[in-house]
């Protein structure tokens, strides 16, 4: 009998590529047959469990409250908080260097961060709709562009 | 229903078409065969979600990819030339969205690290009774967990090819079409992935 299948030959069989020579060897060789069966069983178990897992998660996602995965989220808010603190610190440094004019600049930057945070907090679109709602700004842009072009004509 | 794509979201059923047809640009949605599209969503959503979930291991991200996939498909429905199967066409969109999602998440330093329901639990629950003896059952469970562990550490392209072949049971040519890779490249990624899997599974006897 031909020597055992090498790794590539085993993997080819597992990937579904078979040829007559390896078929014959596998029929006659329990060792190679076991190796291929073991891998096929593990991969078959993986397929079964991956499908079951995805279905379980899909059902869970369908009943739990929506998560705002595309917005800032809590981590994002934390980041915004850190940014705000950094901006305040920067502002304090600037006040020392430049006096009252810098206070205005720093408060404007803080306002900008706070506005973004407010916007993230007040998002009212359910998460399932978010991908759809994101079309709207694009369409507004398209409209604005159209109006511009028409205005120019 | 006034026409449009109906999907079940966490908030229940909703219609894409009905919302979008009220949009100023119209997006030519009125010409879409919505009944066909509804059937398409019903038929393929579990598959798209499953691929996204296995790739991203994050239910929210998988849900987003699934929704975006059908939204993109809906928008491009009129341009679908039927040069490949619907299945492959949808998976092409899903593969690209998963790739974008992986890259976006890599850039976010607040990226979620928590994973959804542990696959190990599912392995034991789902495969219960598959082994001829309790010992064989334990070994099978461990080997399947080893495949899960291997899939988790595969590079992105190897994992995509591996999941499309072994979870979705797509042919190599279909995977090549869905990923935009040459068939030889698909094979190379698949065999590299299988080598990793074999090493992990081989460690369990
Ligand atoms: Zn042999």
mmCIF file of C-alpha atoms and ligand atoms in Angstrom:
data_model
loop_
_atom_site.group_PDB
_atom_site.id
_atom_site.type_symbol
_atom_site.label_atom_id
_atom_site.label_comp_id
_atom_site.label_asym_id
_atom_site.label_seq_id
_atom_site.Cartn_x
_atom_site.Cartn_y
_atom_site.Cartn_z
ATOM 1 C CA UNK A 1 0.000 0.000 0.000
ATOM 2 C CA UNK A 2 1.125 3.543 -0.766
ATOM 3 C CA UNK A 3 2.488 5.479 2.210
ATOM 4 C CA UNK A 4 -0.006 7.471 4.298
ATOM 5 C CA UNK A 5 -1.628 10.561 2.886
ATOM 6 C CA UNK A 6 0.429 13.655 3.542
ATOM 7 C CA UNK A 7 -1.049 16.737 5.210
ATOM 8 C CA UNK A 8 -1.986 18.408 1.948
ATOM 9 C CA UNK A 9 -3.784 15.280 0.738
ATOM 10 C CA UNK A 10 -5.685 14.985 4.015
ATOM 11 C CA UNK A 11 -6.707 18.644 3.865
ATOM 12 C CA UNK A 12 -7.754 18.342 0.232
ATOM 13 C CA UNK A 13 -10.094 15.499 1.123
ATOM 14 C CA UNK A 14 -11.484 17.441 4.054
ATOM 15 C CA UNK A 15 -12.015 20.441 1.764
ATOM 16 C CA UNK A 16 -14.008 18.197 -0.561
ATOM 17 C CA UNK A 17 -11.408 17.551 -3.259
ATOM 18 C CA UNK A 18 -11.048 13.841 -3.813
ATOM 19 C CA UNK A 19 -9.223 11.707 -6.318
ATOM 20 C CA UNK A 20 -9.259 8.002 -7.089
ATOM 21 C CA UNK A 21 -5.798 7.288 -5.653
ATOM 22 C CA UNK A 22 -6.522 8.815 -2.250
ATOM 23 C CA UNK A 23 -10.009 7.229 -2.239
ATOM 24 C CA UNK A 24 -8.388 3.847 -2.625
ATOM 25 C CA UNK A 25 -5.841 4.524 0.089
ATOM 26 C CA UNK A 26 -8.429 5.781 2.550
ATOM 27 C CA UNK A 27 -10.601 2.732 1.969
ATOM 28 C CA UNK A 28 -7.689 0.452 2.821
ATOM 29 C CA UNK A 29 -6.003 2.477 5.589
ATOM 30 C CA UNK A 30 -7.828 2.801 8.936
ATOM 31 C CA UNK A 31 -5.287 5.327 10.188
ATOM 32 C CA UNK A 32 -5.862 7.852 7.410
ATOM 33 C CA UNK A 33 -9.580 7.109 7.474
ATOM 34 C CA UNK A 34 -9.715 7.882 11.198
ATOM 35 C CA UNK A 35 -7.777 11.095 10.746
ATOM 36 C CA UNK A 36 -10.146 12.302 8.028
ATOM 37 C CA UNK A 37 -13.239 11.205 9.957
ATOM 38 C CA UNK A 38 -11.985 13.001 13.058
ATOM 39 C CA UNK A 39 -11.475 16.265 11.159
ATOM 40 C CA UNK A 40 -14.778 15.920 9.317
ATOM 41 C CA UNK A 41 -16.617 15.277 12.594
ATOM 42 C CA UNK A 42 -14.991 18.303 14.234
ATOM 43 C CA UNK A 43 -15.831 20.505 11.244
ATOM 44 C CA UNK A 44 -19.360 19.096 11.044
ATOM 45 C CA UNK A 45 -19.814 19.809 14.756
ATOM 46 C CA UNK A 46 -18.509 23.307 14.180
ATOM 47 C CA UNK A 47 -21.040 23.871 11.385
ATOM 48 C CA UNK A 48 -23.924 22.545 13.467
ATOM 49 C CA UNK A 49 -22.991 24.610 16.506
ATOM 50 C CA UNK A 50 -22.207 27.753 14.480
ATOM 51 C CA UNK A 51 -25.679 27.572 12.957
ATOM 52 C CA UNK A 52 -27.349 26.887 16.273
ATOM 53 C CA UNK A 53 -25.353 29.641 17.959
ATOM 54 C CA UNK A 54 -26.219 32.230 15.299
ATOM 55 C CA UNK A 55 -29.895 31.271 15.473
ATOM 56 C CA UNK A 56 -29.875 31.521 19.284
ATOM 57 C CA UNK A 57 -28.210 34.935 19.201
ATOM 58 C CA UNK A 58 -30.546 36.123 16.445
ATOM 59 C CA UNK A 59 -33.536 35.207 18.603
ATOM 60 C CA UNK A 60 -31.990 36.955 21.639
ATOM 61 C CA UNK A 61 -31.252 40.090 19.631
ATOM 62 C CA UNK A 62 -34.839 40.138 18.427
ATOM 63 C CA UNK A 63 -36.268 40.367 21.958
ATOM 64 C CA UNK A 64 -33.809 42.516 23.861
ATOM 65 C CA UNK A 65 -33.957 46.312 24.014
ATOM 66 C CA UNK A 66 -32.134 48.083 21.196
ATOM 67 C CA UNK A 67 -28.472 48.966 21.679
ATOM 68 C CA UNK A 68 -27.134 52.110 20.086
ATOM 69 C CA UNK A 69 -24.130 50.513 18.511
ATOM 70 C CA UNK A 70 -23.507 53.183 15.967
ATOM 71 C CA UNK A 71 -23.656 56.197 18.189
ATOM 72 C CA UNK A 72 -21.191 57.340 20.770
ATOM 73 C CA UNK A 73 -22.356 54.786 23.369
ATOM 74 C CA UNK A 74 -21.119 54.919 26.947
ATOM 75 C CA UNK A 75 -17.524 54.412 25.918
ATOM 76 C CA UNK A 76 -17.902 57.265 23.471
ATOM 77 C CA UNK A 77 -19.440 59.451 26.151
ATOM 78 C CA UNK A 78 -16.535 58.629 28.411
ATOM 79 C CA UNK A 79 -14.199 59.595 25.621
ATOM 80 C CA UNK A 80 -16.118 62.831 25.106
ATOM 81 C CA UNK A 81 -15.795 63.491 28.841
ATOM 82 C CA UNK A 82 -12.042 62.965 28.717
ATOM 83 C CA UNK A 83 -11.847 65.248 25.683
ATOM 84 C CA UNK A 84 -13.864 67.898 27.511
ATOM 85 C CA UNK A 85 -11.537 67.718 30.529
ATOM 86 C CA UNK A 86 -8.518 67.962 28.246
ATOM 87 C CA UNK A 87 -10.032 70.963 26.506
ATOM 88 C CA UNK A 88 -10.748 72.636 29.859
ATOM 89 C CA UNK A 89 -7.151 72.002 30.949
ATOM 90 C CA UNK A 90 -5.937 73.416 27.647
ATOM 91 C CA UNK A 91 -8.214 76.398 28.209
ATOM 92 C CA UNK A 92 -6.761 76.992 31.679
ATOM 93 C CA UNK A 93 -3.262 76.909 30.227
ATOM 94 C CA UNK A 94 -4.275 79.381 27.529
ATOM 95 C CA UNK A 95 -5.893 81.738 30.080
ATOM 96 C CA UNK A 96 -2.610 81.909 31.914
ATOM 97 C CA UNK A 97 -0.842 82.753 28.680
ATOM 98 C CA UNK A 98 -3.345 84.952 26.907
ATOM 99 C CA UNK A 99 -5.916 86.194 29.391
ATOM 100 C CA UNK A 100 -9.671 86.648 28.824
ATOM 101 C CA UNK A 101 -9.708 86.110 25.029
ATOM 102 C CA UNK A 102 -8.659 82.490 25.564
ATOM 103 C CA UNK A 103 -11.603 81.876 27.917
ATOM 104 C CA UNK A 104 -13.990 82.446 25.037
ATOM 105 C CA UNK A 105 -12.087 80.023 22.794
ATOM 106 C CA UNK A 106 -12.054 77.309 25.417
ATOM 107 C CA UNK A 107 -15.730 77.646 26.216
ATOM 108 C CA UNK A 108 -16.555 77.458 22.507
ATOM 109 C CA UNK A 109 -14.614 74.211 22.216
ATOM 110 C CA UNK A 110 -16.377 72.831 25.300
ATOM 111 C CA UNK A 111 -19.718 73.794 23.843
ATOM 112 C CA UNK A 112 -18.857 71.921 20.683
ATOM 113 C CA UNK A 113 -18.039 68.767 22.628
ATOM 114 C CA UNK A 114 -21.173 69.135 24.746
ATOM 115 C CA UNK A 115 -23.277 69.607 21.638
ATOM 116 C CA UNK A 116 -21.926 66.348 20.257
ATOM 117 C CA UNK A 117 -22.622 64.602 23.543
ATOM 118 C CA UNK A 118 -26.165 66.027 23.623
ATOM 119 C CA UNK A 119 -26.695 64.901 20.082
ATOM 120 C CA UNK A 120 -25.535 61.396 20.949
ATOM 121 C CA UNK A 121 -27.775 61.281 24.025
ATOM 122 C CA UNK A 122 -30.866 62.578 22.315
ATOM 123 C CA UNK A 123 -30.761 60.242 19.346
ATOM 124 C CA UNK A 124 -34.281 59.021 19.047
ATOM 125 C CA UNK A 125 -33.920 56.677 16.088
ATOM 126 C CA UNK A 126 -34.178 53.033 17.135
ATOM 127 C CA UNK A 127 -31.022 51.105 16.396
ATOM 128 C CA UNK A 128 -32.730 48.900 13.859
ATOM 129 C CA UNK A 129 -33.570 51.995 11.832
ATOM 130 C CA UNK A 130 -30.177 53.608 12.135
ATOM 131 C CA UNK A 131 -28.705 52.186 8.972
ATOM 132 C CA UNK A 132 -31.749 53.522 7.158
ATOM 133 C CA UNK A 133 -31.779 56.882 8.807
ATOM 134 C CA UNK A 134 -28.201 57.343 7.718
ATOM 135 C CA UNK A 135 -29.434 57.617 4.191
ATOM 136 C CA UNK A 136 -31.170 60.838 4.963
ATOM 137 C CA UNK A 137 -28.115 63.085 5.334
ATOM 138 C CA UNK A 138 -26.817 61.746 2.010
ATOM 139 C CA UNK A 139 -30.121 62.526 0.402
ATOM 140 C CA UNK A 140 -30.122 65.980 1.946
ATOM 141 C CA UNK A 141 -26.648 66.496 0.540
ATOM 142 C CA UNK A 142 -27.887 65.336 -2.847
ATOM 143 C CA UNK A 143 -30.808 67.745 -2.650
ATOM 144 C CA UNK A 144 -28.586 70.605 -1.558
ATOM 145 C CA UNK A 145 -26.256 69.843 -4.437
ATOM 146 C CA UNK A 146 -29.197 69.691 -6.854
ATOM 147 C CA UNK A 147 -30.467 73.047 -5.594
ATOM 148 C CA UNK A 148 -26.995 74.508 -5.972
ATOM 149 C CA UNK A 149 -26.708 73.273 -9.543
ATOM 150 C CA UNK A 150 -30.181 74.533 -10.368
ATOM 151 C CA UNK A 151 -29.367 77.867 -8.734
ATOM 152 C CA UNK A 152 -26.206 78.148 -10.801
ATOM 153 C CA UNK A 153 -28.127 77.481 -14.030
ATOM 154 C CA UNK B 1 -48.427 46.945 3.214
ATOM 155 C CA UNK B 2 -47.805 49.816 0.837
ATOM 156 C CA UNK B 3 -44.801 48.150 -0.761
ATOM 157 C CA UNK B 4 -41.243 48.027 0.381
ATOM 158 C CA UNK B 5 -38.771 45.835 2.114
ATOM 159 C CA UNK B 6 -40.136 44.379 5.302
ATOM 160 C CA UNK B 7 -37.643 43.358 7.958
ATOM 161 C CA UNK B 8 -37.937 42.201 11.523
ATOM 162 C CA UNK B 9 -35.846 44.388 13.755
ATOM 163 C CA UNK B 10 -35.506 44.436 17.526
ATOM 164 C CA UNK B 11 -38.518 46.765 17.500
ATOM 165 C CA UNK B 12 -40.635 44.466 15.397
ATOM 166 C CA UNK B 13 -41.407 44.479 11.721
ATOM 167 C CA UNK B 14 -40.712 47.535 9.675
ATOM 168 C CA UNK B 15 -40.640 48.520 6.064
ATOM 169 C CA UNK B 16 -37.720 50.086 4.308
ATOM 170 C CA UNK B 17 -39.542 50.820 1.092
ATOM 171 C CA UNK B 18 -42.380 52.665 2.762
ATOM 172 C CA UNK B 19 -39.939 54.976 4.518
ATOM 173 C CA UNK B 20 -37.696 55.533 1.557
ATOM 174 C CA UNK B 21 -40.402 56.116 -1.014
ATOM 175 C CA UNK B 22 -41.370 59.174 1.022
ATOM 176 C CA UNK B 23 -37.810 60.495 0.684
ATOM 177 C CA UNK B 24 -37.348 63.393 -1.718
ATOM 178 C CA UNK B 25 -34.996 61.554 -4.065
ATOM 179 C CA UNK B 26 -37.203 58.477 -4.341
ATOM 180 C CA UNK B 27 -34.180 56.293 -5.106
ATOM 181 C CA UNK B 28 -36.204 54.599 -7.888
ATOM 182 C CA UNK B 29 -37.620 52.276 -5.266
ATOM 183 C CA UNK B 30 -41.061 52.192 -6.781
ATOM 184 C CA UNK B 31 -39.688 50.068 -9.606
ATOM 185 C CA UNK B 32 -38.396 47.391 -7.265
ATOM 186 C CA UNK B 33 -40.265 44.113 -7.194
ATOM 187 C CA UNK B 34 -40.876 44.297 -3.492
ATOM 188 C CA UNK B 35 -42.639 40.960 -3.173
ATOM 189 C CA UNK B 36 -39.560 39.254 -4.583
ATOM 190 C CA UNK B 37 -37.392 41.194 -2.258
ATOM 191 C CA UNK B 38 -39.412 40.317 0.816
ATOM 192 C CA UNK B 39 -39.082 36.667 -0.091
ATOM 193 C CA UNK B 40 -35.361 37.153 -0.586
ATOM 194 C CA UNK B 41 -34.963 38.681 2.857
ATOM 195 C CA UNK B 42 -36.952 35.916 4.483
ATOM 196 C CA UNK B 43 -34.899 33.269 2.727
ATOM 197 C CA UNK B 44 -31.415 34.678 3.183
ATOM 198 C CA UNK B 45 -31.454 36.708 6.378
ATOM 199 C CA UNK B 46 -30.541 33.766 8.642
ATOM 200 C CA UNK B 47 -27.590 32.937 6.403
ATOM 201 C CA UNK B 48 -26.285 36.508 6.215
ATOM 202 C CA UNK B 49 -26.716 36.975 9.959
ATOM 203 C CA UNK B 50 -25.001 33.654 10.654
ATOM 204 C CA UNK B 51 -21.989 34.545 8.514
ATOM 205 C CA UNK B 52 -21.747 38.003 10.108
ATOM 206 C CA UNK B 53 -22.153 36.575 13.595
ATOM 207 C CA UNK B 54 -19.527 33.866 13.091
ATOM 208 C CA UNK B 55 -17.151 36.444 11.605
ATOM 209 C CA UNK B 56 -17.659 39.255 14.096
ATOM 210 C CA UNK B 57 -18.880 37.425 17.219
ATOM 211 C CA UNK B 58 -20.895 40.480 18.142
ATOM 212 C CA UNK B 59 -24.676 40.352 17.865
ATOM 213 C CA UNK B 60 -25.144 44.095 17.369
ATOM 214 C CA UNK B 61 -22.489 44.294 14.689
ATOM 215 C CA UNK B 62 -23.933 41.195 12.995
ATOM 216 C CA UNK B 63 -27.402 42.724 13.090
ATOM 217 C CA UNK B 64 -26.099 45.928 11.541
ATOM 218 C CA UNK B 65 -24.255 44.040 8.817
ATOM 219 C CA UNK B 66 -27.406 42.032 8.057
ATOM 220 C CA UNK B 67 -29.577 45.128 7.808
ATOM 221 C CA UNK B 68 -27.009 46.992 5.734
ATOM 222 C CA UNK B 69 -26.610 43.979 3.481
ATOM 223 C CA UNK B 70 -30.297 43.899 2.582
ATOM 224 C CA UNK B 71 -30.472 47.647 2.354
ATOM 225 C CA UNK B 72 -27.598 47.673 -0.143
ATOM 226 C CA UNK B 73 -29.140 44.752 -1.976
ATOM 227 C CA UNK B 74 -32.457 46.609 -2.109
ATOM 228 C CA UNK B 75 -30.798 49.700 -3.522
ATOM 229 C CA UNK B 76 -28.822 47.665 -6.050
ATOM 230 C CA UNK B 77 -31.663 45.266 -6.904
ATOM 231 C CA UNK B 78 -32.206 46.870 -10.301
ATOM 232 C CA UNK B 79 -28.525 46.480 -11.124
ATOM 233 C CA UNK B 80 -28.348 42.802 -10.218
ATOM 234 C CA UNK B 81 -27.368 41.182 -13.532
ATOM 235 C CA UNK B 82 -27.886 37.588 -12.427
ATOM 236 C CA UNK B 83 -24.360 36.743 -13.590
ATOM 237 C CA UNK B 84 -23.957 34.856 -10.335
ATOM 238 C CA UNK B 85 -26.573 33.312 -8.065
ATOM 239 C CA UNK B 86 -28.555 35.502 -5.695
ATOM 240 C CA UNK B 87 -26.889 33.636 -2.892
ATOM 241 C CA UNK B 88 -23.392 34.550 -4.087
ATOM 242 C CA UNK B 89 -24.426 38.128 -4.836
ATOM 243 C CA UNK B 90 -25.777 38.624 -1.324
ATOM 244 C CA UNK B 91 -22.748 36.981 0.226
ATOM 245 C CA UNK B 92 -20.498 39.318 -1.782
ATOM 246 C CA UNK B 93 -22.255 42.261 -0.152
ATOM 247 C CA UNK B 94 -22.084 40.584 3.266
ATOM 248 C CA UNK B 95 -18.370 39.772 2.927
ATOM 249 C CA UNK B 96 -17.606 43.414 2.098
ATOM 250 C CA UNK B 97 -19.696 44.702 4.996
ATOM 251 C CA UNK B 98 -18.069 42.269 7.424
ATOM 252 C CA UNK B 99 -14.650 43.371 6.170
ATOM 253 C CA UNK B 100 -15.569 47.039 6.703
ATOM 254 C CA UNK B 101 -16.947 46.253 10.120
ATOM 255 C CA UNK B 102 -13.770 44.401 11.159
ATOM 256 C CA UNK B 103 -11.661 47.344 10.001
ATOM 257 C CA UNK B 104 -13.832 49.954 11.671
ATOM 258 C CA UNK B 105 -13.815 48.042 14.925
ATOM 259 C CA UNK B 106 -10.046 47.743 14.766
ATOM 260 C CA UNK B 107 -9.798 51.515 14.555
ATOM 261 C CA UNK B 108 -12.053 52.095 17.543
ATOM 262 C CA UNK B 109 -10.070 51.914 20.720
ATOM 263 C CA UNK B 110 -13.314 51.580 22.639
ATOM 264 C CA UNK B 111 -14.066 48.493 20.595
ATOM 265 C CA UNK B 112 -16.271 46.050 22.457
ATOM 266 C CA UNK B 113 -14.275 43.223 23.891
ATOM 267 C CA UNK B 114 -17.178 41.332 25.373
ATOM 268 C CA UNK B 115 -18.407 38.461 23.258
ATOM 269 C CA UNK B 116 -21.910 37.233 22.857
ATOM 270 C CA UNK B 117 -23.183 33.946 24.305
ATOM 271 C CA UNK B 118 -20.233 31.615 24.716
ATOM 272 C CA UNK B 119 -20.027 29.077 21.856
ATOM 273 C CA UNK B 120 -18.716 26.466 24.337
ATOM 274 C CA UNK B 121 -22.162 26.274 25.968
ATOM 275 C CA UNK B 122 -23.807 25.851 22.593
ATOM 276 C CA UNK B 123 -21.324 23.108 21.685
ATOM 277 C CA UNK B 124 -22.225 21.025 24.712
ATOM 278 C CA UNK B 125 -25.953 21.646 24.390
ATOM 279 C CA UNK B 126 -26.190 21.144 20.643
ATOM 280 C CA UNK B 127 -23.953 18.116 20.325
ATOM 281 C CA UNK B 128 -25.340 16.267 23.349
ATOM 282 C CA UNK B 129 -25.955 12.648 22.361
ATOM 283 C CA UNK B 130 -23.831 12.772 19.187
ATOM 284 C CA UNK B 131 -20.987 10.703 20.627
ATOM 285 C CA UNK B 132 -21.421 6.902 20.775
ATOM 286 C CA UNK B 133 -19.973 6.832 24.332
ATOM 287 C CA UNK B 134 -19.608 9.476 27.052
ATOM 288 C CA UNK B 135 -15.831 9.499 26.418
ATOM 289 C CA UNK B 136 -16.290 9.942 22.678
ATOM 290 C CA UNK B 137 -18.792 12.724 23.412
ATOM 291 C CA UNK B 138 -16.271 14.581 25.565
ATOM 292 C CA UNK B 139 -13.588 14.253 22.890
ATOM 293 C CA UNK B 140 -15.984 15.453 20.169
ATOM 294 C CA UNK B 141 -17.009 18.456 22.274
ATOM 295 C CA UNK B 142 -13.370 19.354 22.862
ATOM 296 C CA UNK B 143 -12.502 18.967 19.193
ATOM 297 C CA UNK B 144 -15.385 21.191 18.128
ATOM 298 C CA UNK B 145 -14.350 23.778 20.718
ATOM 299 C CA UNK B 146 -10.845 23.543 19.260
ATOM 300 C CA UNK B 147 -12.268 24.434 15.827
ATOM 301 C CA UNK B 148 -14.013 27.426 17.396
ATOM 302 C CA UNK B 149 -10.765 28.489 19.031
ATOM 303 C CA UNK B 150 -8.886 28.077 15.755
ATOM 304 C CA UNK B 151 -11.511 30.090 13.847
ATOM 305 C CA UNK B 152 -11.151 32.898 16.378
ATOM 306 C CA UNK B 153 -7.432 33.314 15.737
ATOM 307 C CA UNK B 154 -7.464 32.974 11.956
ATOM 308 C CA UNK B 155 -6.498 36.050 9.948
ATOM 309 C CA UNK B 156 -9.529 37.820 8.505
ATOM 310 C CA UNK B 157 -9.370 36.450 4.940
ATOM 311 C CA UNK B 158 -8.646 32.897 6.054
ATOM 312 C CA UNK B 159 -11.579 33.056 8.465
ATOM 313 C CA UNK B 160 -13.923 34.414 5.799
ATOM 314 C CA UNK B 161 -13.016 31.641 3.373
ATOM 315 C CA UNK B 162 -13.155 29.015 6.126
ATOM 316 C CA UNK B 163 -16.621 30.102 7.306
ATOM 317 C CA UNK B 164 -18.008 30.310 3.786
ATOM 318 C CA UNK B 165 -16.743 26.791 3.052
ATOM 319 C CA UNK B 166 -17.475 24.992 6.293
ATOM 320 C CA UNK B 167 -20.473 26.826 7.738
ATOM 321 C CA UNK B 168 -22.190 28.005 4.569
ATOM 322 C CA UNK B 169 -20.974 25.039 2.503
ATOM 323 C CA UNK B 170 -20.224 27.202 -0.512
ATOM 324 C CA UNK B 171 -18.151 25.839 -3.386
ATOM 325 C CA UNK B 172 -14.662 27.266 -3.975
ATOM 326 C CA UNK B 173 -15.781 29.085 -7.128
ATOM 327 C CA UNK B 174 -18.716 30.647 -5.275
ATOM 328 C CA UNK B 175 -16.352 31.754 -2.504
ATOM 329 C CA UNK B 176 -14.031 33.222 -5.123
ATOM 330 C CA UNK B 177 -16.961 35.165 -6.596
ATOM 331 C CA UNK B 178 -18.176 36.347 -3.186
ATOM 332 C CA UNK B 179 -14.761 37.465 -1.959
ATOM 333 C CA UNK B 180 -13.334 38.750 -5.222
ATOM 334 C CA UNK B 181 -10.338 36.431 -4.827
ATOM 335 C CA UNK B 182 -8.961 34.068 -7.456
ATOM 336 C CA UNK B 183 -9.839 30.428 -6.929
ATOM 337 C CA UNK B 184 -6.165 29.645 -6.224
ATOM 338 C CA UNK B 185 -6.056 32.329 -3.538
ATOM 339 C CA UNK B 186 -9.238 30.948 -1.978
ATOM 340 C CA UNK B 187 -7.648 27.487 -1.884
ATOM 341 C CA UNK B 188 -4.441 28.831 -0.352
ATOM 342 C CA UNK B 189 -6.397 30.614 2.416
ATOM 343 C CA UNK B 190 -8.617 27.597 2.972
ATOM 344 C CA UNK B 191 -5.715 25.165 3.335
ATOM 345 C CA UNK B 192 -3.847 27.530 5.634
ATOM 346 C CA UNK B 193 -6.981 27.822 7.792
ATOM 347 C CA UNK B 194 -7.395 24.044 7.771
ATOM 348 C CA UNK B 195 -3.774 23.570 8.862
ATOM 349 C CA UNK B 196 -4.444 25.741 11.901
ATOM 350 C CA UNK B 197 -7.660 23.860 12.618
ATOM 351 C CA UNK B 198 -5.959 20.488 12.224
ATOM 352 C CA UNK B 199 -3.175 21.470 14.624
ATOM 353 C CA UNK B 200 -5.698 22.491 17.272
ATOM 354 C CA UNK B 201 -7.945 19.493 16.765
ATOM 355 C CA UNK B 202 -4.916 17.185 16.610
ATOM 356 C CA UNK B 203 -3.853 18.297 20.059
ATOM 357 C CA UNK B 204 -6.982 16.583 21.454
ATOM 358 C CA UNK B 205 -6.914 12.798 21.555
HETATM 359 ZN ZN1 LIG C 1 -2.812 5.787 5.508
#
